[in-house]
Backbone as a chain_set.jsonl record, in Angstrom:
{"seq": "MRPCLTAALIGEVLSQFAPTALPAEPLPVAPAPFEEPQEVLVSGQYAAEWPEGRRLVVTIQMVTPDLITLQRHSYSSIPVTFRRVDEDVFRDRQGNSLSLQGPTRLTWTDPTQETSVTFQREAR", "coords": {"N": [[1.382, -0.766, -0.001], [1.065, 2.271, -0.674], [1.886, 5.086, 0.898], [-0.263, 8.195, 1.608], [-0.33, 10.878, 1.196], [-0.709, 13.79, 3.395], [-3.464, 16.543, 2.777], [-2.107, 18.535, 4.643], [0.774, 18.438, 4.363], [1.014, 18.225, 1.508], [0.368, 21.063, 1.341], [2.312, 22.658, 2.087], [4.208, 20.936, 0.797], [3.688, 22.838, -1.181], [3.81, 25.127, -0.504], [6.834, 25.644, -0.778], [7.418, 26.9, -3.211], [6.099, 28.615, -3.856], [5.749, 31.797, -5.093], [6.619, 35.221, -2.469], [5.31, 36.985, -1.597], [4.683, 40.537, -3.312], [5.144, 44.177, -1.733], [1.675, 46.415, -3.432], [1.915, 48.929, -5.731], [0.517, 52.215, -6.678], [-0.125, 52.59, -10.296], [1.64, 54.859, -12.127], [0.338, 56.915, -13.542], [-3.543, 56.298, -13.862], [-4.796, 53.905, -16.023], [-5.976, 54.544, -19.251], [-9.496, 53.15, -20.245], [-10.184, 51.399, -21.796], [-11.728, 51.486, -25.061], [-13.891, 50.618, -27.921], [-12.854, 50.323, -31.607], [-14.18, 52.559, -33.767], [-15.321, 52.754, -36.154], [-15.595, 49.399, -37.696], [-15.197, 48.3, -40.746], [-16.926, 46.099, -43.035], [-16.197, 42.685, -44.703], [-15.013, 41.788, -48.203], [-15.485, 41.72, -51.632], [-13.659, 44.837, -52.936], [-14.115, 47.88, -54.999], [-11.719, 50.708, -57.334], [-11.163, 53.733, -59.237], [-8.109, 54.165, -60.598], [-7.513, 57.348, -61.005], [-6.352, 58.109, -63.877], [-7.862, 56.853, -65.212], [-8.368, 53.831, -65.473], [-10.465, 51.027, -63.903], [-9.614, 49.852, -60.559], [-9.078, 46.318, -58.153], [-9.671, 44.649, -55.961], [-9.501, 43.297, -52.663], [-10.3, 42.846, -49.461], [-10.224, 42.343, -46.416], [-11.471, 42.636, -42.579], [-9.429, 41.544, -40.495], [-9.227, 41.324, -37.973], [-10.209, 43.7, -35.386], [-7.714, 45.584, -34.811], [-6.271, 44.82, -37.542], [-5.925, 45.02, -41.084], [-6.509, 42.957, -44.515], [-4.899, 43.464, -47.801], [-6.212, 42.604, -50.771], [-4.45, 43.058, -53.849], [-6.588, 41.997, -57.043], [-5.248, 42.422, -59.936], [-3.353, 41.066, -60.376], [-1.02, 38.482, -59.647], [-0.347, 38.409, -55.847], [0.22, 38.092, -52.767], [-1.776, 38.908, -49.126], [-1.816, 41.711, -48.621], [-0.495, 43.446, -44.897], [-2.547, 45.598, -43.296], [-2.258, 47.37, -40.594], [-3.119, 49.044, -37.85], [-3.097, 52.526, -36.909], [-4.936, 54.674, -35.478], [-7.598, 55.965, -34.67], [-8.744, 55.379, -37.398], [-7.453, 54.874, -39.308], [-4.979, 52.415, -41.189], [-2.336, 51.122, -41.488], [0.335, 50.268, -43.659], [3.31, 48.297, -44.212], [5.138, 49.595, -46.186], [4.428, 52.946, -45.423], [2.211, 52.981, -46.739], [-1.474, 54.006, -46.616], [-4.523, 53.103, -45.19], [-7.968, 54.434, -45.183], [-10.529, 54.347, -43.112], [-14.022, 55.449, -44.249], [-15.84, 54.536, -43.727], [-18.75, 51.239, -42.657], [-18.126, 50.205, -45.57], [-16.681, 51.422, -46.663], [-13.909, 53.46, -48.165], [-10.419, 54.938, -48.149], [-7.485, 54.722, -49.993], [-3.929, 55.206, -49.444], [-1.46, 56.845, -50.398], [1.429, 58.125, -49.588], [4.122, 58.545, -50.968], [3.998, 59.079, -53.535], [1.907, 60.177, -53.897], [-0.671, 59.881, -54.451], [-3.757, 58.758, -53.96], [-7.107, 56.676, -54.341], [-10.199, 55.762, -53.898], [-12.241, 53.488, -52.187], [-14.993, 51.464, -53.195], [-17.661, 48.868, -51.697], [-17.948, 46.76, -53.316], [-21.686, 45.726, -55.013], [-22.518, 41.812, -54.111]], "CA": [[0.556, -0.305, 0.519], [1.113, 3.441, -0.929], [1.657, 6.414, 1.265], [-1.475, 9.043, 1.333], [-0.441, 12.676, 0.577], [-1.936, 14.715, 4.294], [-3.19, 17.766, 2.337], [-1.214, 19.667, 5.433], [2.318, 18.346, 3.642], [0.701, 18.806, 0.313], [0.36, 22.409, 1.896], [3.911, 22.768, 2.948], [5.437, 21.055, -0.167], [3.897, 23.629, -2.144], [4.782, 26.516, 0.117], [8.042, 26.043, -0.745], [7.327, 27.27, -4.431], [5.553, 30.366, -4.761], [6.707, 33.838, -4.844], [6.714, 36.112, -1.983], [4.001, 38.233, -2.07], [5.338, 41.652, -2.63], [3.131, 45.238, -1.934], [1.107, 46.327, -4.759], [1.496, 49.665, -5.863], [-0.675, 52.49, -7.069], [0.152, 52.828, -10.351], [1.965, 56.179, -11.95], [-0.803, 56.784, -14.719], [-4.451, 56.158, -14.398], [-4.711, 53.522, -17.427], [-6.552, 54.17, -19.876], [-10.877, 52.388, -20.441], [-10.294, 50.506, -23.191], [-12.186, 51.478, -26.399], [-13.578, 49.398, -28.987], [-12.966, 50.623, -32.602], [-15.635, 52.663, -33.531], [-15.459, 51.493, -36.726], [-15.683, 48.351, -38.608], [-15.369, 47.059, -42.439], [-16.739, 45.128, -43.516], [-15.117, 42.203, -45.987], [-15.352, 42.012, -49.194], [-14.327, 43.044, -53.197], [-14.061, 46.782, -52.736], [-13.363, 48.599, -56.377], [-11.439, 51.408, -56.958], [-10.344, 53.833, -60.309], [-7.125, 55.024, -60.327], [-6.832, 58.802, -61.768], [-6.279, 58.451, -65.068], [-9.891, 55.446, -65.149], [-8.747, 52.311, -64.803], [-10.731, 49.979, -62.542], [-9.288, 48.542, -59.193], [-10.461, 45.844, -57.145], [-9.167, 44.264, -54.078], [-10.639, 41.616, -51.852], [-10.274, 43.86, -47.937], [-11.002, 41.585, -45.174], [-11.082, 42.423, -41.616], [-9.387, 39.781, -39.831], [-9.384, 41.566, -36.282], [-10.321, 44.985, -35.376], [-6.626, 45.732, -35.603], [-5.954, 44.135, -39.159], [-6.942, 44.668, -42.566], [-5.879, 42.95, -45.185], [-5.579, 44.639, -48.883], [-4.808, 41.716, -52.1], [-5.636, 43.053, -55.416], [-7.078, 41.731, -57.923], [-5.55, 42.629, -61.328], [-2.232, 40.142, -60.26], [-0.991, 37.468, -58.646], [0.084, 38.744, -55.052], [0.056, 38.005, -51.752], [-2.632, 40.313, -49.153], [-0.817, 42.999, -47.726], [-0.936, 44.272, -43.933], [-1.9, 47.033, -43.087], [-2.111, 47.636, -39.198], [-4.365, 50.481, -36.773], [-2.215, 53.57, -36.055], [-5.451, 56.126, -35.572], [-8.73, 55.873, -34.316], [-10.329, 54.973, -38.16], [-6.333, 54.527, -39.571], [-5.239, 51.412, -40.158], [-0.67, 51.56, -42.246], [1.653, 49.587, -43.793], [5.295, 48.205, -44.131], [5.539, 50.432, -46.71], [3.408, 53.959, -45.039], [0.323, 52.85, -47.495], [-2.885, 53.485, -45.329], [-6.021, 53.197, -45.713], [-8.668, 55.307, -43.834], [-12.174, 54.083, -42.942], [-14.893, 56.424, -43.695], [-18.042, 53.739, -43.361], [-18.781, 50.08, -42.774], [-18.233, 49.724, -47.107], [-15.806, 52.727, -48.545], [-12.526, 53.406, -47.897], [-9.48, 55.315, -48.833], [-5.596, 54.077, -50.013], [-3.526, 56.158, -50.308], [0.404, 56.319, -51.606], [2.185, 59.05, -49.769], [5.866, 58.437, -51.328], [3.417, 59.154, -54.655], [0.795, 61.34, -53.267], [-1.43, 59.122, -55.048], [-4.778, 57.901, -53.678], [-8.152, 56.64, -54.427], [-11.189, 55.678, -53.125], [-12.703, 52.374, -52.275], [-16.208, 51.085, -52.355], [-18.11, 47.488, -51.92], [-18.891, 45.896, -55.072], [-23.024, 44.349, -54.661], [-22.855, 40.15, -54.466]], "C": [[1.305, 0.751, 0.158], [1.019, 4.365, 0.023], [0.768, 7.246, 1.15], [-0.945, 10.062, 1.655], [-1.303, 13.333, 2.7], [-2.239, 16.148, 3.279], [-2.281, 19.049, 3.219], [0.495, 19.278, 4.782], [1.72, 18.658, 2.471], [1.182, 20.174, 0.266], [1.667, 22.979, 1.667], [4.385, 22.328, 2.581], [5.487, 22.556, -1.285], [3.988, 25.366, -1.967], [5.671, 27.286, -0.634], [8.604, 27.004, -2.312], [7.489, 28.558, -4.538], [6.097, 30.925, -3.972], [5.979, 33.641, -3.527], [6.272, 37.066, -2.082], [4.528, 39.77, -1.419], [3.921, 42.11, -2.657], [2.696, 45.969, -3.038], [1.329, 48.052, -4.818], [0.963, 50.144, -6.14], [0.322, 52.952, -8.837], [0.321, 53.995, -10.567], [0.642, 56.799, -12.146], [-1.937, 56.142, -14.357], [-3.849, 55.027, -15.522], [-5.65, 54.226, -18.036], [-8.614, 53.874, -20.479], [-10.255, 52.059, -21.695], [-11.658, 51.522, -24.255], [-12.267, 50.947, -27.825], [-13.832, 50.845, -30.124], [-14.253, 51.505, -32.958], [-16.244, 53.073, -35.213], [-15.722, 50.294, -37.82], [-15.902, 48.608, -39.875], [-16.382, 46.327, -42.423], [-16.548, 44.17, -44.819], [-14.91, 41.666, -47.086], [-14.895, 41.885, -50.437], [-14.833, 44.486, -52.742], [-13.85, 47.113, -54.628], [-13.162, 50.18, -56.981], [-11.51, 52.45, -58.725], [-9.687, 54.758, -59.876], [-7.505, 56.45, -60.786], [-6.986, 58.8, -63.132], [-8.141, 57.035, -65.426], [-9.216, 54.178, -65.199], [-8.867, 52.244, -63.514], [-9.512, 49.028, -62.048], [-10.134, 47.513, -58.514], [-10.123, 44.792, -56.423], [-10.258, 43.732, -53.765], [-9.642, 42.186, -50.319], [-11.189, 42.589, -46.686], [-9.745, 41.862, -43.889], [-10.594, 41.531, -40.622], [-9.671, 40.061, -38.064], [-9.814, 43.004, -36.655], [-9.442, 46.174, -35.818], [-6.52, 46.324, -36.769], [-6.916, 44.369, -39.824], [-6.388, 43.843, -43.346], [-6.545, 43.044, -46.798], [-5.134, 43.459, -49.724], [-5.758, 42.354, -52.91], [-5.75, 41.905, -56.375], [-6.517, 41.481, -59.274], [-3.883, 42.198, -61.595], [-1.993, 39.061, -58.958], [0.0, 38.535, -57.545], [-0.999, 38.502, -54.08], [-0.544, 38.929, -50.558], [-1.228, 40.265, -48.248], [-1.33, 43.067, -46.416], [-0.75, 44.847, -43.802], [-2.762, 47.108, -41.414], [-3.395, 49.353, -38.8], [-3.044, 51.552, -36.674], [-2.921, 55.143, -35.68], [-6.802, 55.182, -35.254], [-9.843, 54.932, -36.166], [-8.855, 55.23, -38.981], [-5.795, 53.009, -39.608], [-3.339, 51.738, -41.355], [-0.125, 50.405, -42.579], [2.384, 49.135, -43.48], [5.969, 49.998, -44.661], [5.318, 52.661, -46.306], [2.743, 54.212, -45.922], [-0.836, 53.185, -45.927], [-3.783, 54.36, -45.868], [-6.308, 53.365, -44.409], [-9.96, 55.027, -44.09], [-13.282, 55.432, -42.97], [-16.174, 55.519, -44.01], [-17.07, 52.263, -42.776], [-18.352, 49.398, -44.774], [-17.693, 50.771, -47.882], [-13.799, 52.898, -47.729], [-11.248, 53.909, -48.854], [-7.81, 54.787, -48.601], [-5.012, 54.687, -49.93], [-1.693, 56.108, -50.326], [1.452, 57.816, -50.93], [3.564, 59.777, -49.992], [5.127, 59.304, -52.399], [1.868, 60.303, -54.783], [0.039, 60.843, -54.361], [-3.439, 58.408, -54.13], [-6.069, 57.482, -54.275], [-8.871, 55.992, -53.401], [-12.118, 54.225, -52.793], [-14.534, 52.074, -51.951], [-16.881, 49.546, -52.614], [-18.958, 47.442, -53.131], [-20.204, 45.519, -53.76], [-22.62, 42.694, -54.889], [-23.343, 40.343, -55.994]], "O": [[2.467, 0.575, 0.522], [-0.165, 4.666, 0.172], [0.738, 7.304, -0.08], [-1.152, 10.249, 2.854], [-2.489, 13.107, 2.939], [-1.249, 16.831, 3.014], [-1.89, 20.116, 2.745], [1.327, 20.177, 4.905], [1.981, 19.848, 2.289], [2.074, 20.572, -0.485], [1.799, 23.91, 0.873], [5.512, 22.387, 3.073], [6.409, 23.127, -1.868], [4.133, 26.33, -2.719], [5.709, 28.453, -1.026], [9.685, 27.561, -2.505], [8.341, 29.333, -4.973], [6.638, 30.845, -2.87], [5.203, 32.739, -3.212], [6.767, 38.046, -2.638], [4.721, 40.196, -0.28], [3.613, 43.195, -2.166], [3.649, 46.198, -3.784], [0.853, 48.594, -3.82], [-0.02, 49.437, -6.36], [1.373, 53.577, -8.694], [-0.309, 54.765, -9.842], [-0.084, 57.16, -11.22], [-1.648, 54.947, -14.424], [-2.685, 55.119, -15.912], [-6.411, 54.701, -17.194], [-8.913, 54.733, -21.309], [-9.894, 52.925, -22.492], [-12.427, 52.241, -23.617], [-11.368, 50.809, -28.654], [-14.484, 51.87, -29.923], [-15.329, 51.178, -32.456], [-17.348, 53.572, -35.432], [-16.135, 50.672, -38.916], [-16.937, 49.222, -40.134], [-16.612, 45.865, -41.305], [-16.697, 44.684, -45.927], [-14.388, 40.582, -46.828], [-13.665, 41.932, -50.471], [-15.894, 44.992, -52.375], [-13.335, 46.231, -55.315], [-14.157, 50.889, -57.131], [-12.008, 51.723, -59.585], [-9.992, 55.737, -59.195], [-8.655, 56.094, -61.041], [-7.834, 59.564, -63.593], [-9.254, 56.942, -65.944], [-9.965, 53.308, -64.755], [-8.283, 52.704, -62.533], [-8.835, 48.126, -62.541], [-11.343, 47.573, -58.289], [-10.857, 43.843, -56.701], [-11.403, 43.646, -54.21], [-8.447, 41.916, -50.198], [-12.343, 42.273, -46.396], [-8.529, 41.702, -43.786], [-11.35, 40.816, -39.965], [-10.137, 39.301, -37.215], [-9.823, 43.47, -37.795], [-9.698, 47.144, -36.531], [-6.579, 47.497, -37.138], [-8.125, 44.205, -39.66], [-5.239, 43.764, -42.913], [-7.707, 42.889, -47.175], [-3.954, 43.117, -49.64], [-6.988, 42.39, -52.936], [-4.954, 40.966, -56.377], [-7.0, 40.554, -59.924], [-3.198, 42.64, -62.517], [-2.516, 38.903, -57.855], [0.858, 39.29, -58.003], [-2.228, 38.558, -54.144], [0.019, 40.021, -50.638], [-0.363, 39.587, -47.693], [-2.534, 42.825, -46.342], [0.372, 45.352, -43.845], [-3.96, 46.827, -41.359], [-4.065, 50.202, -39.388], [-1.975, 51.079, -36.289], [-2.347, 56.226, -35.571], [-6.958, 53.994, -35.537], [-10.903, 54.307, -36.21], [-9.125, 56.24, -39.63], [-5.927, 52.285, -38.621], [-3.387, 52.789, -41.994], [-0.109, 49.493, -41.753], [2.584, 49.274, -42.273], [6.629, 50.912, -44.168], [6.001, 53.5, -46.894], [2.47, 55.38, -46.201], [-0.889, 52.755, -44.774], [-3.92, 55.421, -46.477], [-5.83, 53.047, -43.32], [-10.525, 55.377, -45.126], [-13.408, 56.238, -42.049], [-17.261, 55.879, -44.462], [-15.878, 52.041, -42.56], [-18.353, 48.195, -45.032], [-17.898, 51.094, -49.052], [-12.987, 52.355, -46.98], [-11.038, 53.475, -49.986], [-7.165, 54.559, -47.578], [-5.469, 55.522, -50.711], [-0.996, 55.098, -50.239], [2.127, 58.471, -51.723], [4.029, 60.843, -49.59], [5.531, 60.465, -52.34], [1.199, 60.886, -55.636], [0.147, 61.534, -55.373], [-3.694, 57.205, -54.074], [-6.222, 58.339, -55.145], [-8.422, 55.691, -52.295], [-12.925, 54.141, -53.72], [-15.168, 52.338, -50.93], [-16.643, 49.021, -53.702], [-20.011, 47.842, -53.627], [-20.128, 45.245, -52.562], [-22.405, 42.408, -56.067], [-23.694, 39.368, -56.658]]}, "num_chains": 1, "name": "protein.A"}
């Protein structure tokens, strides 16, 4: 028959591994309350026109409230990731931005070439 461990013995063994309690200190600045993003984008196929009139079609997916992917249809490309940098602005690694103007409308801007186009979600 195996020896049975008592609750007191188990507590004594576990207390040797428990971290010592440190006094709690208040934060120097009160944390800002978490706010849900105001704008939510509807995922789907979006279309726009370049300034010279060519049609541009992309698939846009709202992955999380802070992450959008954009994939162009005109050539095979991997989706480009845009991360939230402001309440209604997302930016990719190259500095291009997506500005939400509502749940089915947004503007893509390339600051280096001073180009922007406004996308509207296409009805299925």
